[in-house]
Short mmCIF file of C-alpha atoms and ligand atoms in Angstrom, two decimals:
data_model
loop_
_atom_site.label_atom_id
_atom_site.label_comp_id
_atom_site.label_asym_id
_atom_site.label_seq_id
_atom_site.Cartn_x
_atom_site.Cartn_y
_atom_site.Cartn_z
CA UNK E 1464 261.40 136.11 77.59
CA UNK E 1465 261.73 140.27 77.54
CA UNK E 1466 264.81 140.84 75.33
CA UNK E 1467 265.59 144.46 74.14
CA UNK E 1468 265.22 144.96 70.79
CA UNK E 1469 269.28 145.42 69.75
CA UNK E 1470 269.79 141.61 70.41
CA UNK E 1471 267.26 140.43 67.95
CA UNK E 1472 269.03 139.03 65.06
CA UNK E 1473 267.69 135.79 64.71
CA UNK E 1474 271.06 134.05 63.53
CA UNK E 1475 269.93 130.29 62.86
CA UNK E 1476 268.31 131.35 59.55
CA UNK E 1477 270.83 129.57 57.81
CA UNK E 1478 270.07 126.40 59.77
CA UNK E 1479 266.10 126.67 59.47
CA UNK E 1480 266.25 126.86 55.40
CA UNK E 1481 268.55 123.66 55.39
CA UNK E 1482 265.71 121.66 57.60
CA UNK E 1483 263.05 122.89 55.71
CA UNK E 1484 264.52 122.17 52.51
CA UNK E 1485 264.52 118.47 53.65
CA UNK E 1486 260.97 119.27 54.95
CA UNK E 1487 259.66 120.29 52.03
CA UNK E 1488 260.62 117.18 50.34
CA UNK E 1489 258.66 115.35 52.40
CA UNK E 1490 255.65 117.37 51.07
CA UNK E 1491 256.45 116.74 47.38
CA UNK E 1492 256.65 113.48 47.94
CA UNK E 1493 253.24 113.77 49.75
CA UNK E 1494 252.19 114.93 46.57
CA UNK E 1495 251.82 112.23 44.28
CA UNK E 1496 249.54 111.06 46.36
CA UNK E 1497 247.66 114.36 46.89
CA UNK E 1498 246.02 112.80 50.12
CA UNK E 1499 246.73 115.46 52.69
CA UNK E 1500 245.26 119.20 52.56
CA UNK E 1501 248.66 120.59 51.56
CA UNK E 1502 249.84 118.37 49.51
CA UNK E 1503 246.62 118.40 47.51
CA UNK E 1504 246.48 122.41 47.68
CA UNK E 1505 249.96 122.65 46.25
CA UNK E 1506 248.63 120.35 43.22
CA UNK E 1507 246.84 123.44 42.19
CA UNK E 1508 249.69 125.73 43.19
CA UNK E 1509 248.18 127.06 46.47
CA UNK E 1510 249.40 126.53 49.87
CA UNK E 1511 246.87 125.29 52.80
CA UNK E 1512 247.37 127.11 56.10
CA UNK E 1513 246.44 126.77 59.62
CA UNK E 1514 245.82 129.37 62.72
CA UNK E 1515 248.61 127.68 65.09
CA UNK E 1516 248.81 128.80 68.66
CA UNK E 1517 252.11 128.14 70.54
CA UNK E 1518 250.89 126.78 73.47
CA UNK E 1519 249.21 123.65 71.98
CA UNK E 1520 252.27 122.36 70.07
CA UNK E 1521 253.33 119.70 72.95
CA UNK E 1522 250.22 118.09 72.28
CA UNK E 1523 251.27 115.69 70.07
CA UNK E 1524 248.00 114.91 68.52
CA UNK E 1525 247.80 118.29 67.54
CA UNK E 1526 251.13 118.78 66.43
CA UNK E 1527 250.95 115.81 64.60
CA UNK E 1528 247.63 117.18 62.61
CA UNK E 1529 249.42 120.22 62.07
CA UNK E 1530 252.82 118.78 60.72
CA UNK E 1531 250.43 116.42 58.51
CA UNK E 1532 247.73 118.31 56.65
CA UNK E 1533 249.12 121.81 56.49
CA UNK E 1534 252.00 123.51 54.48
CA UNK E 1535 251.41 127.34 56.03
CA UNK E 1536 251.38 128.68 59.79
CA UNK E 1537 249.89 131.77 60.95
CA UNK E 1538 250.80 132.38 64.50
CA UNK E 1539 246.62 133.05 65.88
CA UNK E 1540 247.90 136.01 68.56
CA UNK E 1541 251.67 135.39 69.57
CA UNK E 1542 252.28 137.74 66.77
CA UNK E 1543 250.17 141.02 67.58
CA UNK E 1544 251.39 144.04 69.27
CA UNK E 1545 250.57 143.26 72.95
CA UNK E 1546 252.40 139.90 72.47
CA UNK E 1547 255.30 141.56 70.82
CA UNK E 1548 255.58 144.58 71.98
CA UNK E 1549 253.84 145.30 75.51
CA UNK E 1550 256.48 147.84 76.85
CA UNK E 1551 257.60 150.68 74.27
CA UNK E 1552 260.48 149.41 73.03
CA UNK E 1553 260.71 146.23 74.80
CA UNK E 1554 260.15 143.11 72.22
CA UNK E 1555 258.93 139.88 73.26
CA UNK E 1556 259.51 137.43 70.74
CA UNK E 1557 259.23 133.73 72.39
CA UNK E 1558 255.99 131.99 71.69
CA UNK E 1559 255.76 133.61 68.07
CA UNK E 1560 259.29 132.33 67.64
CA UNK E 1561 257.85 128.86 69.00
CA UNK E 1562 255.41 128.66 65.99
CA UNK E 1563 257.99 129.95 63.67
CA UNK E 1564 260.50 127.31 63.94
CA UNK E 1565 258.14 125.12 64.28
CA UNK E 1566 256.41 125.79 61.00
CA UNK E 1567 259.35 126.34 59.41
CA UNK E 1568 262.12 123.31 60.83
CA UNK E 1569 258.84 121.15 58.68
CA UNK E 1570 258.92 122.83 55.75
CA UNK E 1571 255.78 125.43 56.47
CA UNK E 1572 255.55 129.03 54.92
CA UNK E 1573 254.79 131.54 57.77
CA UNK E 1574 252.09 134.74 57.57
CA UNK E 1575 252.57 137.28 59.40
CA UNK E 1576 249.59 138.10 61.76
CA UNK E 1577 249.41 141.39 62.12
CA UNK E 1578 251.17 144.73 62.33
CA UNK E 1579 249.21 147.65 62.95
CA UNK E 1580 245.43 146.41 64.59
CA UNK E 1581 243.14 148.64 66.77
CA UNK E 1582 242.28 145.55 69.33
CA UNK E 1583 245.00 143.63 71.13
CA UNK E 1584 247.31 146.56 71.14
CA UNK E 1585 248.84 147.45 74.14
CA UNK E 1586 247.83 150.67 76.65
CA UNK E 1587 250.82 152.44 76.18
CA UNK E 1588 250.33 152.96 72.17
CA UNK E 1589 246.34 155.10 72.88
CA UNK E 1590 248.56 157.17 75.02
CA UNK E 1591 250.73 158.67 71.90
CA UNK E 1592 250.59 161.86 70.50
CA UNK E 1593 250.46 162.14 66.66
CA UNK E 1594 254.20 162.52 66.15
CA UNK E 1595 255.22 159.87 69.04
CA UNK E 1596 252.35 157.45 67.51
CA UNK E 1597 253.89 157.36 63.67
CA UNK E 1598 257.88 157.05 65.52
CA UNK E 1599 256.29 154.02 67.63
CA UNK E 1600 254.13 152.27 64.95
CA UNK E 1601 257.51 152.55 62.05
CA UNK E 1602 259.49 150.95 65.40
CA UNK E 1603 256.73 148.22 65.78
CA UNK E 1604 256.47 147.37 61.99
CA UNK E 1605 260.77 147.66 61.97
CA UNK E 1606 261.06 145.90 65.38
CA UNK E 1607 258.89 142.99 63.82
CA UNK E 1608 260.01 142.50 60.54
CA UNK E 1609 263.56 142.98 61.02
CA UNK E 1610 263.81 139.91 63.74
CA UNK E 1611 261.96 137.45 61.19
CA UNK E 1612 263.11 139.05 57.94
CA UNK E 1613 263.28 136.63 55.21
CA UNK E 1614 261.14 133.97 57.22
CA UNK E 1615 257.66 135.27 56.37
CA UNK E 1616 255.76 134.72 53.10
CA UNK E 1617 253.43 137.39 53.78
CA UNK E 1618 252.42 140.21 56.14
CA UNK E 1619 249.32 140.92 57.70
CA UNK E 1620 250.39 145.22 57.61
CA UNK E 1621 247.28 146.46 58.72
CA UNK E 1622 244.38 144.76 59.90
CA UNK E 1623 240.81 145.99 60.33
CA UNK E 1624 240.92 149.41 59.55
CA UNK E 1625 237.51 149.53 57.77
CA UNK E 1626 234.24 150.01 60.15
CA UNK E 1627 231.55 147.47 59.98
CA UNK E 1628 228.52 148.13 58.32
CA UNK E 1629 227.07 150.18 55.12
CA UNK E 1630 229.38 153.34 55.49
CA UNK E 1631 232.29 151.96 54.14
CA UNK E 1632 234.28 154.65 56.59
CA UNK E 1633 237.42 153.78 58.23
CA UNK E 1634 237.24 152.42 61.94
CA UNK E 1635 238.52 154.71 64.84
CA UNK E 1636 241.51 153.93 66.36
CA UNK E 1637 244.56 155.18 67.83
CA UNK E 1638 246.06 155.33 64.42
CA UNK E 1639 243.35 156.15 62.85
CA UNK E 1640 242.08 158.77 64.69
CA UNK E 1641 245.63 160.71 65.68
CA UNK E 1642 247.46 160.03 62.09
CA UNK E 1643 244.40 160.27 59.41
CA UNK E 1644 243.99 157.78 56.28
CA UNK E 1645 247.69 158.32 55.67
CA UNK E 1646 248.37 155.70 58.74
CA UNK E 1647 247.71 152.84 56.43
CA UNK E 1648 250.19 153.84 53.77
CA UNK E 1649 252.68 154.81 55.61
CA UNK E 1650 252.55 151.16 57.36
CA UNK E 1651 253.02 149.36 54.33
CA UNK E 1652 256.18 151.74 52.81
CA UNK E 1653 258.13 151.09 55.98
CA UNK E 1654 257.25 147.55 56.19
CA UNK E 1655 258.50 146.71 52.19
CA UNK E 1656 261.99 148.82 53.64
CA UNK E 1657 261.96 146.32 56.55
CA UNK E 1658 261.68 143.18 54.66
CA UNK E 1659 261.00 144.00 50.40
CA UNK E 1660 261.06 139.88 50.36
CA UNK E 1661 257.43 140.10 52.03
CA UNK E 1662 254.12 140.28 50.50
CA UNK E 1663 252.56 142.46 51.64
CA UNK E 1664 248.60 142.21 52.58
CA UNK E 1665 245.40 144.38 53.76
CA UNK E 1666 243.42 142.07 55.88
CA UNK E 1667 240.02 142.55 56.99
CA UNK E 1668 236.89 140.77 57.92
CA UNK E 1669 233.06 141.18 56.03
CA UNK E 1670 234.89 142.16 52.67
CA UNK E 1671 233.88 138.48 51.22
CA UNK E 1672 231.42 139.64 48.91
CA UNK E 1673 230.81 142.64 47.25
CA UNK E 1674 229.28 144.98 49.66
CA UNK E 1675 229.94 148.69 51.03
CA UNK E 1676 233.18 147.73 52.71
CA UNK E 1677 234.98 145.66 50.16
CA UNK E 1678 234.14 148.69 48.39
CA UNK E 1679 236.08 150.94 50.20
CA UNK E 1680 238.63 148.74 50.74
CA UNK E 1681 238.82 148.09 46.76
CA UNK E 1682 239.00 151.63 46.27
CA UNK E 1683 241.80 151.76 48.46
CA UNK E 1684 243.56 149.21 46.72
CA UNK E 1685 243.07 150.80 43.69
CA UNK E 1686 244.62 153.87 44.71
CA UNK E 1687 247.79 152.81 46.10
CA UNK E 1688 248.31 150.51 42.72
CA UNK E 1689 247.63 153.72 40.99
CA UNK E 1690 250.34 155.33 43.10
CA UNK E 1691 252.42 153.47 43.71
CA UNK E 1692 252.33 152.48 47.62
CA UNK E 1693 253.66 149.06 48.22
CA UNK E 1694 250.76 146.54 48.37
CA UNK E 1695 251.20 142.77 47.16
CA UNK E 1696 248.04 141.10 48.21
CA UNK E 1697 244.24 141.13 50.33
CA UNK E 1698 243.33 138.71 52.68
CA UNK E 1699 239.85 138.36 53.16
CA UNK E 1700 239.54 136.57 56.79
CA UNK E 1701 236.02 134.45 55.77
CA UNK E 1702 234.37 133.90 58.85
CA UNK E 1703 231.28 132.27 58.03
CA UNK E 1704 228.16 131.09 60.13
CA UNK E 1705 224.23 131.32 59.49
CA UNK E 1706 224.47 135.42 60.26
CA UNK E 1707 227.29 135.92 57.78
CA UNK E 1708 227.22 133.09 55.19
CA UNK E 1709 229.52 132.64 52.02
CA UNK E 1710 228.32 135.36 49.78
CA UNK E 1711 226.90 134.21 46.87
CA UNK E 1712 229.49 136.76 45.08
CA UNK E 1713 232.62 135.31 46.99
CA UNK E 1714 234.53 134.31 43.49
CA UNK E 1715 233.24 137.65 41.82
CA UNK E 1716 234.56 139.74 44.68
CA UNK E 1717 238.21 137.78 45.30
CA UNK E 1718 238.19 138.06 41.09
CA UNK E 1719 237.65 142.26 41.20
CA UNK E 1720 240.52 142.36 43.47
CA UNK E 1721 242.82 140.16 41.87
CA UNK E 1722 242.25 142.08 38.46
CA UNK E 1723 243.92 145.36 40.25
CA UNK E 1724 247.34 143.52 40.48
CA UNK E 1725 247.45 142.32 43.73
CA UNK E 1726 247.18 138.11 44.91
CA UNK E 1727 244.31 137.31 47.38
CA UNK E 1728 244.54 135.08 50.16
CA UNK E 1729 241.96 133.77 52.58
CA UNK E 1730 243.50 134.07 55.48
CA UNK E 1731 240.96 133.25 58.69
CA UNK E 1732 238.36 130.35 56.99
CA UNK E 1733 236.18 129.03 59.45
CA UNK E 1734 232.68 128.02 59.13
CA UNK E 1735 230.10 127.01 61.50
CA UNK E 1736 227.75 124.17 61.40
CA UNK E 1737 228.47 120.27 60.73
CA UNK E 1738 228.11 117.38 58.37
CA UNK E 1739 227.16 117.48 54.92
CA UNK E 1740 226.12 121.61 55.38
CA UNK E 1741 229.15 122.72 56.56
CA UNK E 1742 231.14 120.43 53.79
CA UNK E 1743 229.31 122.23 50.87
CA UNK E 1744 229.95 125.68 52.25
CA UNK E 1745 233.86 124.74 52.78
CA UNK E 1746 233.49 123.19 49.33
CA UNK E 1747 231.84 126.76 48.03
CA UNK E 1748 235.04 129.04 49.47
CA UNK E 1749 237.83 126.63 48.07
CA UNK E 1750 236.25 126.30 44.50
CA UNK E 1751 235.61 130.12 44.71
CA UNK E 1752 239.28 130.66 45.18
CA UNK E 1753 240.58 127.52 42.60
CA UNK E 1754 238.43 129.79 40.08
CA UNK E 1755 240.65 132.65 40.69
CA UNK E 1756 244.36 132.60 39.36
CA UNK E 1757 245.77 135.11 41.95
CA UNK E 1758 243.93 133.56 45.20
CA UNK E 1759 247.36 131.82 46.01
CA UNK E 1760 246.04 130.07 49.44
CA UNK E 1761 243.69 129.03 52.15
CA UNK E 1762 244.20 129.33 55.82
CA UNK E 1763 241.89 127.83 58.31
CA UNK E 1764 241.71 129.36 61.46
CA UNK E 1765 242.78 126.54 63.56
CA UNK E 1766 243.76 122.96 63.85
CA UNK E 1767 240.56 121.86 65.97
CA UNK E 1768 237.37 122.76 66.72
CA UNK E 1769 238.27 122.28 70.33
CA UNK E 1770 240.34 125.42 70.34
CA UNK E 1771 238.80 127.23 68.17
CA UNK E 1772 237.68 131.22 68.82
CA UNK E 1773 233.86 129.83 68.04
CA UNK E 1774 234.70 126.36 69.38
CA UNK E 1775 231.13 126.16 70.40
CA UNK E 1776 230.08 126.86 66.73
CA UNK E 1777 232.38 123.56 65.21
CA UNK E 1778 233.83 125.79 62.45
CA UNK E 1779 237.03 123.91 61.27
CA UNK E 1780 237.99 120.84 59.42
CA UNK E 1781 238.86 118.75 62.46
CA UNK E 1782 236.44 117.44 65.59
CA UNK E 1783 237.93 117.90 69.13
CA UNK E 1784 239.87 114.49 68.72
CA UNK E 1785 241.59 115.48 65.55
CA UNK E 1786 238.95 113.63 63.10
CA UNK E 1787 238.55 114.09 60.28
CA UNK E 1788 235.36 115.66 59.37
CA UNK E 1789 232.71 115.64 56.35
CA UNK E 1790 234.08 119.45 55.63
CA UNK E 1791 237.84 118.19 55.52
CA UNK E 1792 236.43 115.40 52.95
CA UNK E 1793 235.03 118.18 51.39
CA UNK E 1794 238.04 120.02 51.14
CA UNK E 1795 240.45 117.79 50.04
CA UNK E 1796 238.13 116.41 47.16
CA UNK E 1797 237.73 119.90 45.85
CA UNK E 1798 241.41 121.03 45.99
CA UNK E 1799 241.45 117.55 43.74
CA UNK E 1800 243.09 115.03 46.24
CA UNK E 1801 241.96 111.57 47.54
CA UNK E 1802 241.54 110.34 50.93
CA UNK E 1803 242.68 107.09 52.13
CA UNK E 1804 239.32 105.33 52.62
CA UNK E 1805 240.69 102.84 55.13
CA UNK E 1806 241.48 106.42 57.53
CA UNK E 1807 239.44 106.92 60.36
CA UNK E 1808 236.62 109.53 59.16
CA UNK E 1809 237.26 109.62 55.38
CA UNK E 1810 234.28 108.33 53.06
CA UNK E 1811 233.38 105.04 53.17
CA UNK E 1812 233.71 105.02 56.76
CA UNK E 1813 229.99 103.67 58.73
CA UNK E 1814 228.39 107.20 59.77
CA UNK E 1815 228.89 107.30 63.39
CA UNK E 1816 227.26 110.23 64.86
CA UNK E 1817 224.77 111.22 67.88
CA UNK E 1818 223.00 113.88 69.23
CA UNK E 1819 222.94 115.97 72.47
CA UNK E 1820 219.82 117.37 73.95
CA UNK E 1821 220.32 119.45 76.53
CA UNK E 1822 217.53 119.47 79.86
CA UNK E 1823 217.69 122.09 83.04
CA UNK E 1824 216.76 119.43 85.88
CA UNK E 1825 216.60 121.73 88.91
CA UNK E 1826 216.91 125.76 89.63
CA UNK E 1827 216.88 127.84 92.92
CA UNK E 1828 217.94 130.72 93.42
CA UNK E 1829 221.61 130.58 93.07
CA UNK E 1830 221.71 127.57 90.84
CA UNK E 1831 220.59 124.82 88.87
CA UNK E 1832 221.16 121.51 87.35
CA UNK E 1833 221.74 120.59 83.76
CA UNK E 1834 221.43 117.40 82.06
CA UNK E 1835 222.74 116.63 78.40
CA UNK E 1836 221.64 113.14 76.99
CA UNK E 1837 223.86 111.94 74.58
CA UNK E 1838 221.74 109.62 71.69
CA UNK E 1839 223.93 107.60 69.16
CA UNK E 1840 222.71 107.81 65.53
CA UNK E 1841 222.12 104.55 63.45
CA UNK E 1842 225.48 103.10 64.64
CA UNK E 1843 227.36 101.91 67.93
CA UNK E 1844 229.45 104.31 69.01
CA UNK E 1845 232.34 103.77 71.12
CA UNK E 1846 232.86 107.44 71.85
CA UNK E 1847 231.03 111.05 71.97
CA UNK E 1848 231.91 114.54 73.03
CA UNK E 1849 229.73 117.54 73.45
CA UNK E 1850 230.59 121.39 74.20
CA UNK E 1851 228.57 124.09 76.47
CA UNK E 1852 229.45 126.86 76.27
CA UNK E 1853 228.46 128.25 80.12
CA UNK E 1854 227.34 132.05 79.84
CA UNK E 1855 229.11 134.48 81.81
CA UNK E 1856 229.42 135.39 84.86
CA UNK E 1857 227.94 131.86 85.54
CA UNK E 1858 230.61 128.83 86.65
CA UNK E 1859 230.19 125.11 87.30
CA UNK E 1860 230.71 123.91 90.52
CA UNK E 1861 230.88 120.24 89.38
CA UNK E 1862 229.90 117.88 86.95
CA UNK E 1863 228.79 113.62 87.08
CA UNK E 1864 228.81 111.22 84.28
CA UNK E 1865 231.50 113.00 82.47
CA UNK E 1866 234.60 114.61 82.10
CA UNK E 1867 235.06 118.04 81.10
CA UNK E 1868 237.75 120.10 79.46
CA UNK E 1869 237.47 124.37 79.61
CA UNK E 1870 238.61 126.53 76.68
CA UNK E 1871 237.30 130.01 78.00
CA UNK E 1872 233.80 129.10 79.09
CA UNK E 1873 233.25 126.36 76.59
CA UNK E 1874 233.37 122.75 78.39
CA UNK E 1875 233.69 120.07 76.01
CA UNK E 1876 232.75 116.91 78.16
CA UNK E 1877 233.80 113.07 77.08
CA UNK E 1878 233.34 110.28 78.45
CA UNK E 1879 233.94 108.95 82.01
CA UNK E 1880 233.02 105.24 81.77
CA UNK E 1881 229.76 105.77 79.92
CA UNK E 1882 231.53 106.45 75.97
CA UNK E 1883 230.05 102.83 74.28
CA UNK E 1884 226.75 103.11 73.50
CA UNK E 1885 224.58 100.71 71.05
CA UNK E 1886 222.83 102.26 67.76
CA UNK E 1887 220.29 104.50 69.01
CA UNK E 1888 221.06 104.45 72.91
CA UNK E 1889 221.38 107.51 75.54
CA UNK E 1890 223.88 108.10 78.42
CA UNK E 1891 223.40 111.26 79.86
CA UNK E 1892 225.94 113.77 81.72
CA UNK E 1893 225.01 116.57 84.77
CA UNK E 1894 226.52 119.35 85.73
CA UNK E 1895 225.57 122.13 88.25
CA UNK E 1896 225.87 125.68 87.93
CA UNK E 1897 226.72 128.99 90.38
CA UNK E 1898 224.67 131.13 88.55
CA UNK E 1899 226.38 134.53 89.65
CA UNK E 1900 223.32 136.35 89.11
CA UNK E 1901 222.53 135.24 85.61
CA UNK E 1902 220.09 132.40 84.94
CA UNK E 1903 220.73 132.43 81.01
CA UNK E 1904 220.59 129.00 79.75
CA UNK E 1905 224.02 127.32 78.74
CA UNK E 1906 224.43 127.00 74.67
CA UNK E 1907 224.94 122.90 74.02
CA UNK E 1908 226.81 122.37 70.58
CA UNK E 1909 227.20 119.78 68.46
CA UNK E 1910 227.72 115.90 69.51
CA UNK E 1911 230.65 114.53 67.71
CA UNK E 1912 231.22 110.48 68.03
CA UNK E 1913 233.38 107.83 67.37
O1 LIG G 1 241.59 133.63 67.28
C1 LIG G 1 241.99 134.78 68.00
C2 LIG G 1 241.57 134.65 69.45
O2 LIG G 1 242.32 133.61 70.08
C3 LIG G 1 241.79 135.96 70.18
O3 LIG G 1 241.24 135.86 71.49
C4 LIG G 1 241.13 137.08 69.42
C5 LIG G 1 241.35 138.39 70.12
O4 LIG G 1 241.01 139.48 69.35
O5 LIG G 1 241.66 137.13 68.11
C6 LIG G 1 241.35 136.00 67.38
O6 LIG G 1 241.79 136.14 66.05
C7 LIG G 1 241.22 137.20 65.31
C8 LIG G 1 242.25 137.65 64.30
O7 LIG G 1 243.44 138.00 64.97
C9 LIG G 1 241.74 138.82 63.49
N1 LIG G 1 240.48 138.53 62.86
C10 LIG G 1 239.46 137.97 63.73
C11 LIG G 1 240.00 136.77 64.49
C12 LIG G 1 238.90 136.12 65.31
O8 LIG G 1 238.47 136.98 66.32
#
């Protein structure tokens, strides 16, 4: 729904607090027994967040994950200026409202995700001069904060600004390029004038660990304490695979930060891999921030690995059926909480797993045939899915012995009638392939089963 921006009050506020007052009960109560992720993060006075995206909240599995484990919502891109704000002037406010009331009606804190970001910004804002480009990016910041003013723990204000690698030099952008280094503080004084109940956060990505760019954005950070521009916290966004693993000096660098006066958060924790790997390097990142007083939460960046951004990768804390996983174990044992060993995929539990091997079968020119043979580990397994990720431009034209589900190019495939297999058996699924002039080879992740 396109609504201009003078009808924007959002008037239920009143009405949200009330529910999520009786929400929140619900979580204390939750927390005697410390055996959900939020309940056991707010044991240690931290809050455990979740990348939620609007259009997989009928799904009641997922909803039902979400409503469970987590006690923070960060709306993954209904938020960001091309959501918000694709016409000058014109605010769009639906599907990040949908995730709002959501998170809140249950008792959820909300983060704000993101003001002022190079990427998913809309044409219209490159095409600014300098003086039009500040008047438009006060009017975003205004337009945004004002319609969920008092309903957001913290703001993501800027996002990104820092370029990759050793330079430590701001990234080019529109905002960059046409308003200077001033863009940044200027963001964050009109956003604590649009809603001084906010924290208010730098968020960037690669500024784990102590390295040229958490440098510069320390020094940064430093220098608006020092004078005096409005900045409550950092999120560092802790997106973690075999390229870009926890830094051994994630504690030390979340500690430097914290000792200039302003909370960290981690705001966008994924980490790929599986099994008892990934569990010690989730394990690593929430004892890192436990150590350190002003690290006041955790945010995972999504519910499911299924929909994750590296869904191929199985970064998150739950498997494409909303199991739990050895890295949600894991978690909740380090944030000092206790599963239920009777629930499916806690400790205790048989190890079900299997593996998926992955076999091109035929090729001509156009085409070819894949095969992935699904092995169960030491146990019968009653279920198994698998993900291939299909490189572009290629598409597949149709698939046997399966049944496949798309996010992007990534296909995770279940089942038809072959899911129950004995310890140590193989079923295999087929698929064929329009190559579209590329013959790359598909990427087959990780087997999950059940
Ligand atoms: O998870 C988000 C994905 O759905 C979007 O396609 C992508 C587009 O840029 O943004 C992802 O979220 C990003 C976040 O907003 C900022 N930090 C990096 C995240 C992963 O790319």
């Amino acid at each position: 729904m396109t609504m201009p921006l003078r009808c924007l009050a959002r008037t239920a506020a009143a009405g949200l607090v009330a529910v999520a007052a009786l929400a929140t009960a619900g979580h204390t109560a939750e927390a005697e027994a410390a055996d959900t992720l939020g309940s056991a993060a707010a044991g240690q006075g931290r809050y455990f967040g979740a990348a939620v995206a609007a259009n997989h909240l009928g799904e009641a599995d997922y909803a039902a994950t979400l409503d469970r484990e987590f006690t923070s919502a960060t709306p993954e891109n209904e938020m960001k200026w091309d959501a918000t704000e694709p016409s000058r002037g014109t605010f769009t406010f639906a599907a990040a409202d949908r995730v709002v009331d959501h998170a809140r009606s249950r008792g959820m804190d909300v983060r704000g995700h993101t003001l002022v970001w190079h990427s998913q910004l809309p044409s219209w804002v490159g095409t600014l001069g300098a003086a039009d480009l500040r008047t438009a990016m006060n009017a975003h910041i205004n337009g945004l904060m004002g319609h969920y003013k008092g309903e957001i723990h913290s703001w993501d204000v800027v996002n990104e600004a820092f370029q990759d690698g050793g330079s430590g030099a701001r990234r080019s952008s529109p905002f960059q390029d046409r308003l200077g280094d001033g863009f940044i503080e200027e963001a964050f004084r009109t956003a604590r004038a649009a809603d001084p109940a906010a924290k208010l956060c730098y968020n960037d990505y690669n500024t784990d660990g102590v390295n040229a760019k958490s440098n510069a954005v320390y020094a940064m950070v430093k220098d608006f304490k020092s004078r005096g521009v409005p900045i409550d916290c950092v999120g560092f966004q802790s997106h973690f695979n075999s390229a870009s693993p926890v830094p051994a000096d994630y504690r030390q660098n979340l500690q430097r930060f914290a000792d200039l006066g302003v909370d960290v958060q981690i705001t966008e924790l994924d980490i790929e891999g599986s099994g008892s790997a990934q569990a010690a390097n989730y394990t690593k990142v929430v004892d890192a921030c436990l150590a350190v007083d002003r690290c006041t939460g955790i945010t995972v960046w999504g519910v499911t690995d299924k929909y994750s951004w590296r869904s191929g990768g199985t970064p998150l804390l739950f498997d494409g059926d909303y199991r739990k996983k050895p890295a949600y174990d894991a978690v909740l044992t380090a944030l000092g909480g206790s599963g239920d060993p009777g629930g499916p995929g806690d400790p205790g539990d048989p190890t079900v797993s299997c593996t998926a091997a992955y076999t091109r079968t035929a090729d001509w020119s156009s085409g070819y045939n894949g095969q992935v043979t699904i092995t169960a580990g030491d146990t019968p397994i009653s279920s198994w899915s698998a993900t291939v990720t299909v490189p572009s431009p290629q598409s597949v034209s149709s698939l046997w012995n399966g049944t496949p589900a798309w996010t992007g190019n990534v296909m995770t495939v279940r089942p038809s009638w072959n899911g129950t297999l004995a310890a140590g058996a193989s079923t295999s699924f087929g698929f064929t392939v329009a190559k579209n002039g590329s013959g790359a080879a598909p990427t087959v992740g990780g087997c999950t089963a059940s």
